[in-house]
XYZ file of C-alpha atoms in Angstrom:
502
model
C -28.505 -15.370 -77.611
C -27.708 -14.437 -73.999
C -24.904 -12.207 -72.792
C -21.285 -13.363 -72.997
C -18.904 -13.956 -70.098
C -16.989 -10.680 -70.399
C -19.825 -8.298 -69.571
C -23.071 -10.234 -69.371
C -25.137 -7.467 -67.769
C -24.187 -4.898 -70.392
C -24.742 -7.307 -73.270
C -28.103 -8.352 -71.904
C -29.181 -4.715 -71.587
C -28.120 -4.021 -75.156
C -29.819 -7.180 -76.434
C -33.110 -6.396 -74.727
C -32.984 -2.830 -76.019
C -32.445 -4.219 -79.520
C -35.372 -6.635 -79.198
C -37.706 -3.998 -77.788
C -36.786 -1.436 -80.382
C -36.199 1.016 -77.541
C -34.412 4.204 -78.364
C -31.536 5.173 -76.099
C -32.777 7.590 -73.483
C -31.491 11.119 -73.893
C -31.890 12.289 -70.304
C -30.465 11.009 -67.053
C -33.959 10.192 -65.831
C -34.822 8.049 -68.830
C -31.438 6.308 -68.667
C -32.507 4.842 -65.325
C -35.706 3.432 -66.757
C -34.255 0.919 -69.224
C -35.202 -2.718 -68.366
C -32.670 -5.486 -67.939
C -33.779 -9.041 -68.659
C -32.475 -11.382 -65.987
C -31.888 -14.253 -68.404
C -31.304 -12.320 -71.601
C -33.550 -12.434 -74.619
C -34.816 -16.002 -73.908
C -35.881 -14.940 -70.412
C -37.602 -11.866 -71.795
C -39.503 -14.013 -74.312
C -40.579 -16.496 -71.626
C -41.851 -13.622 -69.488
C -43.845 -12.346 -72.448
C -45.357 -15.796 -73.019
C -46.330 -16.079 -69.345
C -48.003 -12.674 -69.557
C -50.011 -13.807 -72.590
C -51.194 -16.852 -70.686
C -52.249 -14.594 -67.837
C -54.519 -12.690 -70.241
C -56.240 -15.830 -71.500
C -54.165 -16.666 -74.598
C -53.110 -20.343 -74.478
C -49.463 -20.610 -75.486
C -47.760 -23.971 -75.175
C -44.098 -25.021 -75.148
C -44.075 -25.724 -78.887
C -45.327 -22.223 -79.702
C -42.713 -20.768 -77.353
C -39.957 -22.682 -79.131
C -41.281 -21.439 -82.482
C -41.189 -17.876 -81.177
C -37.571 -18.369 -80.123
C -36.754 -19.523 -83.648
C -38.462 -16.397 -84.995
C -36.097 -14.217 -82.963
C -33.096 -15.895 -84.580
C -34.105 -15.093 -88.165
C -35.760 -11.657 -87.942
C -34.112 -8.268 -87.787
C -34.590 -7.373 -84.126
C -34.379 -3.693 -84.943
C -37.520 -3.963 -87.100
C -40.178 -3.820 -84.403
C -43.203 -4.369 -86.650
C -41.603 -7.375 -88.328
C -40.914 -8.760 -84.866
C -44.546 -8.158 -83.868
C -45.872 -10.031 -86.901
C -43.390 -12.868 -86.521
C -44.244 -13.484 -82.864
C -47.958 -13.222 -83.627
C -47.655 -15.929 -86.286
C -45.787 -18.192 -83.879
C -47.855 -17.654 -80.723
C -51.476 -17.037 -81.766
C -54.046 -19.597 -82.827
C -57.086 -17.401 -83.474
C -57.558 -13.933 -84.951
C -59.646 -12.889 -81.938
C -56.485 -13.036 -79.808
C -54.711 -10.360 -81.847
C -55.906 -7.250 -79.981
C -54.824 -8.697 -76.632
C -51.503 -9.763 -78.126
C -50.827 -6.267 -79.521
C -51.486 -4.678 -76.141
C -49.115 -7.057 -74.396
C -46.487 -6.696 -77.134
C -46.465 -2.904 -76.704
C -45.742 -3.379 -72.998
C -43.058 -6.073 -73.291
C -41.480 -4.684 -76.463
C -41.986 -0.902 -76.095
C -41.327 1.478 -78.958
C -39.044 3.629 -76.789
C -37.653 4.044 -73.305
C -38.555 7.227 -71.474
C -39.483 10.474 -73.169
C -39.165 10.747 -76.945
C -37.567 14.030 -77.934
C -37.185 15.720 -81.316
C -38.775 12.859 -83.275
C -39.682 13.456 -86.927
C -39.590 17.251 -86.506
C -43.108 17.317 -85.015
C -43.709 20.085 -82.507
C -46.966 20.809 -80.691
C -48.048 24.451 -81.309
C -48.069 26.724 -78.245
C -49.523 30.127 -77.442
C -47.289 33.015 -76.315
C -48.078 32.200 -72.680
C -46.666 28.684 -73.135
C -49.981 26.783 -73.102
C -50.902 24.362 -75.881
C -52.774 25.975 -78.765
C -55.673 23.516 -79.121
C -57.051 25.123 -82.304
C -53.736 24.852 -84.164
C -53.176 21.361 -82.769
C -56.513 20.254 -84.210
C -55.538 21.656 -87.608
C -52.202 19.811 -87.472
C -53.853 16.547 -86.485
C -56.526 16.882 -89.190
C -53.854 17.410 -91.848
C -51.903 14.353 -90.701
C -55.036 12.176 -90.570
C -56.040 13.316 -94.065
C -52.808 12.013 -95.572
C -51.969 8.378 -96.242
C -51.746 6.855 -92.719
C -48.811 4.595 -93.643
C -45.092 5.174 -93.796
C -43.808 8.615 -92.777
C -47.234 9.911 -91.741
C -47.637 6.990 -89.352
C -44.337 7.834 -87.686
C -45.347 11.488 -87.427
C -48.642 10.550 -85.797
C -46.812 8.371 -83.290
C -44.389 11.211 -82.545
C -47.284 13.653 -82.122
C -49.076 11.253 -79.775
C -45.884 10.863 -77.707
C -45.485 14.624 -77.332
C -49.146 15.073 -76.457
C -48.912 12.443 -73.711
C -45.754 14.086 -72.348
C -47.045 17.673 -72.410
C -50.818 17.284 -72.018
C -51.344 13.940 -70.299
C -49.341 14.324 -67.096
C -51.074 14.547 -63.739
C -50.054 14.150 -60.129
C -51.039 10.754 -58.729
C -50.707 9.507 -55.161
C -47.437 7.759 -55.978
C -45.993 10.584 -58.063
C -46.414 11.975 -61.584
C -48.291 9.738 -64.007
C -49.991 9.890 -67.410
C -53.585 9.661 -68.600
C -55.005 9.161 -72.100
C -58.213 10.889 -71.013
C -56.239 13.871 -69.743
C -54.385 13.986 -73.077
C -57.461 13.994 -75.318
C -60.160 15.704 -73.266
C -59.427 19.214 -74.621
C -58.485 18.104 -78.121
C -61.664 16.039 -78.732
C -60.443 14.440 -81.982
C -63.955 13.142 -82.830
C -64.998 16.637 -83.949
C -62.406 16.500 -86.754
C -64.450 14.114 -88.920
C -65.771 16.908 -91.160
C -62.285 18.379 -91.638
C -60.840 14.989 -92.555
C -63.697 14.378 -94.986
C -63.049 17.763 -96.603
C -59.368 16.879 -96.954
C -60.145 13.474 -98.433
C -62.617 15.027 -100.894
C -60.071 17.634 -102.080
C -58.348 15.117 -104.329
C -61.509 13.406 -105.550
C -64.142 14.127 -108.176
C -67.039 15.007 -105.865
C -69.501 15.343 -108.750
C -69.330 11.590 -109.386
C -69.337 10.612 -105.709
C -72.313 8.553 -104.537
C -73.834 8.109 -101.103
C -71.875 4.878 -100.827
C -68.595 6.740 -101.460
C -69.539 9.338 -98.849
C -70.257 6.637 -96.297
C -66.957 4.881 -97.063
C -65.055 8.150 -96.609
C -66.892 8.893 -93.365
C -66.054 5.475 -91.951
C -62.442 5.863 -93.031
C -62.246 9.207 -91.213
C -63.719 7.754 -88.031
C -61.383 4.771 -88.218
C -58.321 7.021 -88.524
C -59.449 8.988 -85.479
C -59.999 5.735 -83.597
C -56.524 4.523 -84.574
C -54.950 7.762 -83.361
C -56.792 7.458 -80.074
C -55.407 3.922 -79.785
C -51.901 5.276 -80.448
C -52.309 7.754 -77.588
C -53.572 5.024 -75.272
C -50.656 2.739 -76.179
C -48.161 5.540 -75.515
C -49.852 6.242 -72.191
C -49.617 2.602 -71.156
C -45.920 2.578 -72.094
C -45.133 5.585 -69.922
C -47.205 4.337 -66.988
C -45.617 0.871 -67.254
C -42.176 2.427 -66.843
C -43.340 3.965 -63.573
C -45.387 1.183 -61.919
C -44.367 -1.932 -63.895
C -45.743 -3.553 -67.018
C -47.253 -6.510 -65.110
C -49.492 -4.166 -63.149
C -50.508 -2.172 -66.218
C -51.318 -5.385 -68.072
C -53.933 -6.322 -65.460
C -56.123 -3.322 -66.292
C -54.693 -1.695 -69.426
C -54.890 -4.687 -71.779
C -58.251 -6.229 -72.549
C -58.757 -9.871 -71.685
C -60.112 -12.351 -74.170
C -63.873 -12.140 -74.617
C -64.118 -15.619 -73.089
C -62.695 -14.215 -69.821
C -64.890 -11.091 -69.699
C -67.288 -10.837 -66.758
C -70.841 -11.412 -68.013
C -72.193 -8.663 -65.756
C -69.658 -6.109 -67.068
C -69.246 -7.319 -70.620
C -69.163 -4.766 -73.442
C -71.272 -5.037 -76.562
C -68.211 -5.781 -78.706
C -67.138 -8.597 -76.379
C -70.666 -10.004 -76.337
C -70.821 -9.934 -80.139
C -67.496 -11.761 -80.270
C -68.796 -14.377 -77.843
C -71.879 -14.903 -79.972
C -69.704 -15.431 -83.020
C -67.619 -17.965 -81.098
C -70.614 -19.846 -79.681
C -70.366 -22.499 -82.425
C -66.678 -23.082 -81.682
C -67.316 -23.415 -77.940
C -70.224 -25.737 -78.697
C -67.887 -27.968 -80.695
C -65.509 -28.064 -77.724
C -68.369 -29.072 -75.438
C -69.624 -31.648 -77.931
C -66.193 -33.295 -78.063
C -66.093 -33.442 -74.260
C -69.564 -34.950 -74.080
C -68.634 -37.497 -76.757
C -65.554 -38.523 -74.785
C -67.614 -38.893 -71.619
C -70.200 -40.902 -73.547
C -67.508 -43.278 -74.830
C -66.303 -43.853 -71.294
C -69.863 -44.372 -70.088
C -70.418 -47.131 -72.669
C -68.031 -49.366 -70.764
C -70.667 -49.694 -68.059
C -70.337 -49.840 -64.278
C -68.676 -52.736 -62.528
C -71.117 -55.480 -61.476
C -69.607 -56.423 -58.128
C -71.714 -59.563 -57.617
C -70.902 -61.109 -61.004
C -67.246 -60.124 -60.652
C -66.946 -61.952 -57.316
C -68.676 -65.068 -58.640
C -66.521 -65.198 -61.784
C -63.318 -64.771 -59.758
C -64.110 -67.682 -57.418
C -62.734 -70.159 -59.960
C -59.324 -68.456 -59.879
C -59.263 -67.818 -56.158
C -59.352 -64.117 -56.785
C -56.042 -64.128 -58.694
C -56.575 -62.598 -61.152
C -59.866 -60.758 -60.664
C -61.771 -60.545 -63.917
C -64.015 -57.492 -63.910
C -67.580 -57.857 -65.155
C -69.477 -54.721 -66.099
C -73.180 -54.121 -66.316
C -74.595 -53.753 -69.769
C -74.951 -50.013 -70.451
C -78.346 -48.651 -71.349
C -77.691 -45.972 -73.960
C -80.172 -43.145 -74.210
C -79.778 -39.439 -74.652
C -81.555 -37.337 -72.028
C -83.822 -34.344 -72.517
C -82.501 -30.872 -71.720
C -84.613 -27.947 -70.508
C -83.237 -24.417 -70.073
C -85.065 -21.830 -67.975
C -83.328 -18.483 -68.505
C -83.659 -15.043 -66.941
C -83.149 -12.505 -69.774
C -83.682 -9.302 -67.796
C -81.198 -6.487 -67.327
C -77.523 -7.284 -66.933
C -77.931 -11.067 -67.050
C -79.423 -10.944 -70.556
C -75.980 -11.266 -72.165
C -75.123 -14.288 -70.010
C -78.433 -16.016 -70.731
C -78.506 -15.287 -74.464
C -74.967 -16.604 -74.956
C -75.703 -19.737 -72.928
C -78.900 -20.360 -74.889
C -77.006 -20.034 -78.175
C -74.265 -22.391 -77.051
C -76.617 -25.033 -75.675
C -78.861 -24.765 -78.712
C -75.818 -25.661 -80.822
C -75.605 -28.893 -78.799
C -79.019 -30.127 -79.930
C -77.543 -33.239 -81.520
C -76.154 -34.328 -78.162
C -79.644 -34.654 -76.634
C -82.870 -36.330 -77.617
C -84.711 -33.043 -77.147
C -83.827 -29.473 -76.135
C -86.462 -27.019 -74.925
C -85.612 -23.417 -74.076
C -87.756 -21.159 -71.873
C -87.105 -17.486 -71.116
C -88.590 -15.169 -68.514
C -88.499 -11.756 -66.912
C -91.548 -12.013 -64.699
C -93.387 -14.499 -66.953
C -92.042 -17.663 -68.551
C -92.571 -18.555 -72.196
C -91.094 -21.148 -74.531
C -88.696 -19.702 -77.125
C -87.287 -22.908 -78.623
C -88.833 -22.161 -81.997
C -86.981 -18.834 -82.252
C -83.588 -20.540 -82.470
C -83.390 -21.320 -86.171
C -80.611 -21.173 -88.724
C -82.182 -18.181 -90.483
C -82.049 -15.807 -87.486
C -78.768 -13.910 -86.960
C -77.209 -14.385 -83.561
C -77.545 -10.719 -82.591
C -81.315 -10.772 -83.174
C -82.204 -13.708 -80.943
C -82.766 -11.628 -77.794
C -84.728 -9.019 -79.735
C -87.028 -11.703 -81.145
C -87.577 -13.138 -77.677
C -88.846 -9.807 -76.370
C -90.980 -9.022 -79.425
C -92.404 -12.448 -80.276
C -92.854 -14.109 -76.876
C -94.633 -13.302 -73.636
C -91.780 -13.015 -71.164
C -92.721 -9.616 -69.717
C -95.833 -9.098 -67.617
C -97.385 -5.907 -66.317
C -94.444 -4.587 -64.289
C -91.495 -5.959 -66.266
C -89.247 -6.511 -63.235
C -87.519 -9.811 -62.461
C -89.807 -12.134 -60.555
C -88.365 -15.612 -60.182
C -91.255 -16.857 -58.076
C -93.884 -15.873 -60.637
C -91.781 -17.295 -63.489
C -91.220 -20.635 -61.730
C -94.895 -21.015 -60.836
C -96.006 -20.078 -64.371
C -93.512 -22.513 -65.887
C -94.667 -25.394 -63.663
C -98.345 -24.631 -64.289
C -98.308 -24.010 -68.049
C -95.769 -26.705 -69.051
C -96.250 -29.534 -66.542
C -94.829 -32.078 -68.992
C -91.594 -30.140 -69.668
C -89.697 -31.637 -66.726
C -89.802 -35.413 -66.366
C -87.653 -38.123 -64.842
C -85.497 -38.101 -68.026
C -84.962 -34.316 -67.998
C -81.861 -32.373 -67.141
C -82.940 -28.928 -65.928
C -80.624 -25.892 -66.200
C -81.741 -22.608 -64.639
C -79.800 -19.460 -65.603
C -79.978 -16.241 -63.616
C -78.678 -14.174 -60.726
C -81.601 -15.148 -58.419
C -82.408 -11.507 -57.601
C -86.156 -11.547 -56.940
C -86.797 -7.850 -56.148
C -87.796 -8.984 -52.628
C -90.709 -11.042 -53.967
C -91.784 -14.579 -53.107
C -89.067 -16.908 -54.491
C -91.514 -19.863 -54.788
C -89.137 -22.296 -53.118
C -91.759 -25.053 -52.944
C -92.295 -24.922 -56.715
C -88.555 -25.178 -57.380
C -88.315 -28.091 -54.973
C -90.973 -30.007 -56.925
C -89.187 -29.352 -60.222
C -85.846 -30.508 -58.807
C -87.427 -33.642 -57.305
C -88.966 -34.533 -60.671
C -85.925 -33.891 -62.877
C -83.149 -36.416 -63.342
C -80.530 -33.651 -62.953
C -81.025 -30.029 -61.907
C -78.425 -27.254 -61.794
C -78.482 -23.475 -61.407
C -75.846 -21.354 -63.188
C -75.335 -17.957 -61.551
C -73.298 -15.159 -63.257
C -72.718 -13.367 -59.950
C -69.729 -13.968 -57.700
C -70.485 -16.459 -54.972
C -69.458 -13.965 -52.291
C -72.486 -11.758 -53.096
C -75.050 -14.556 -53.147
C -77.754 -13.766 -50.629
C -76.982 -10.046 -50.416
C -79.700 -7.464 -51.043
C -82.640 -8.964 -52.935
C -80.711 -12.102 -53.910
C -82.385 -15.384 -52.980
C -79.395 -17.397 -54.215
C -78.597 -18.822 -50.776
C -82.166 -20.086 -50.370
C -82.240 -21.553 -53.868
C -78.816 -23.157 -53.321
C -80.285 -25.202 -50.451
C -82.663 -26.820 -52.952
C -80.694 -26.964 -56.212
C -76.985 -27.323 -56.934
C -75.787 -23.802 -57.825
C -72.575 -22.943 -59.679
C -70.822 -19.638 -60.278
C -70.421 -18.882 -64.019
C -69.002 -15.379 -64.433
C -67.273 -15.803 -67.809
C -67.642 -17.838 -70.978
C -64.533 -19.867 -70.135
C -65.896 -20.710 -66.695
C -69.323 -21.438 -68.179
C -67.850 -23.831 -70.753
C -65.983 -25.717 -68.024
C -69.009 -25.983 -65.740
C -71.469 -26.957 -68.470
C -69.050 -29.500 -69.914
C -68.773 -31.103 -66.494
C -72.475 -31.018 -65.596
C -74.292 -31.875 -68.808
C -75.374 -35.509 -68.774
C -74.316 -38.068 -71.384
């Protein structure tokens, strides 16, 4: 698959261009952009796999070998077939597909340099040479009204490429660059929904259309606009990657897996995806706890009995004697801050730990903003995952008069109202950023709780470097309780799997 001995560099360049589906550049400038894989197609594939791992998609050696086999049987000039083949070989879950597509567009670009004269699509201009936005909107609406597959799809891609080239350029510090926002800010494709709906209704019997049909058509129109916006963004990333490198663009232009998203900056879509995956992550944790429990059943070495038993052999060999294990599942108590930006972190952690109920003799969950209240009863099989936080705020007393985070008041209320919640068999997990709004942190109360509990840990979604800054009492709390940074679901799963008792 790599280049031959006669002209390896030229063959490698041609092979990579065939794999990427890149069109030969028409200008001298674009001819200098074309990438050359150092180790041919296999090296290019390995680089792609390493990039996927860097964005949180686990790809092992066996999947990489399967992907190499895919390249030997597919038509490398059919870019979409190549995309689907590599996706089948490399991905394990459907949630990884969006990240994979973004990385694929960077490592296997649709073209090299500027696309010119594609599919006879020309952006309309005014006599003074500026882009005619009104006519461009009409053209885009007509294309989005038609069947978005086949020829129309290619025309939309060609239109997006020309728009990025003519409307998306701006002067950056390092030279000319491209921006999807700059491309679409004047066009505003979202205002074309009514025009697309009118076009879709032209070939339908509107007299028999119901409200359901209208809603379906409206969602279809919005989805087509969203897809076109994604096409523009992908074209922008391709052009920027040619200027500054695809590795750099991948760090900010391709979304990470939801499990790697920062809890304090997580989007609603990523949070919803995490909630849907809470059961899967709980199963992973349960398997880890079960493995630790199996190891714990062996018991600790009884040094005194081992020495006495080995006296008869003179210490050769030494026969180990272990203490008889005392099985017993501990209690688990969660005390969670659900205010502001940490609400997503706390709600996801509560869902995941609640799914581990079978691993503990008892699980009790408490939530607070400035008042603590027990919310264990709200976690039932009948409540959808996205309604848990809403039920906590509406059906429990977690908010006092002011409604601002008050860790001191919450800790004191928890210790006073539920004195039997934390015992010598309890593992206590506190979730929150420890930002007290400059109020009394109630360190003495926390110290009593930690002294009573069998295990006590604090999981903080903020970066450790900002602990103690501003109104954060994290440094003071960390002197009393073992505190761990948990900024993403992946990090949280690792920490919880290591800390939870067996």
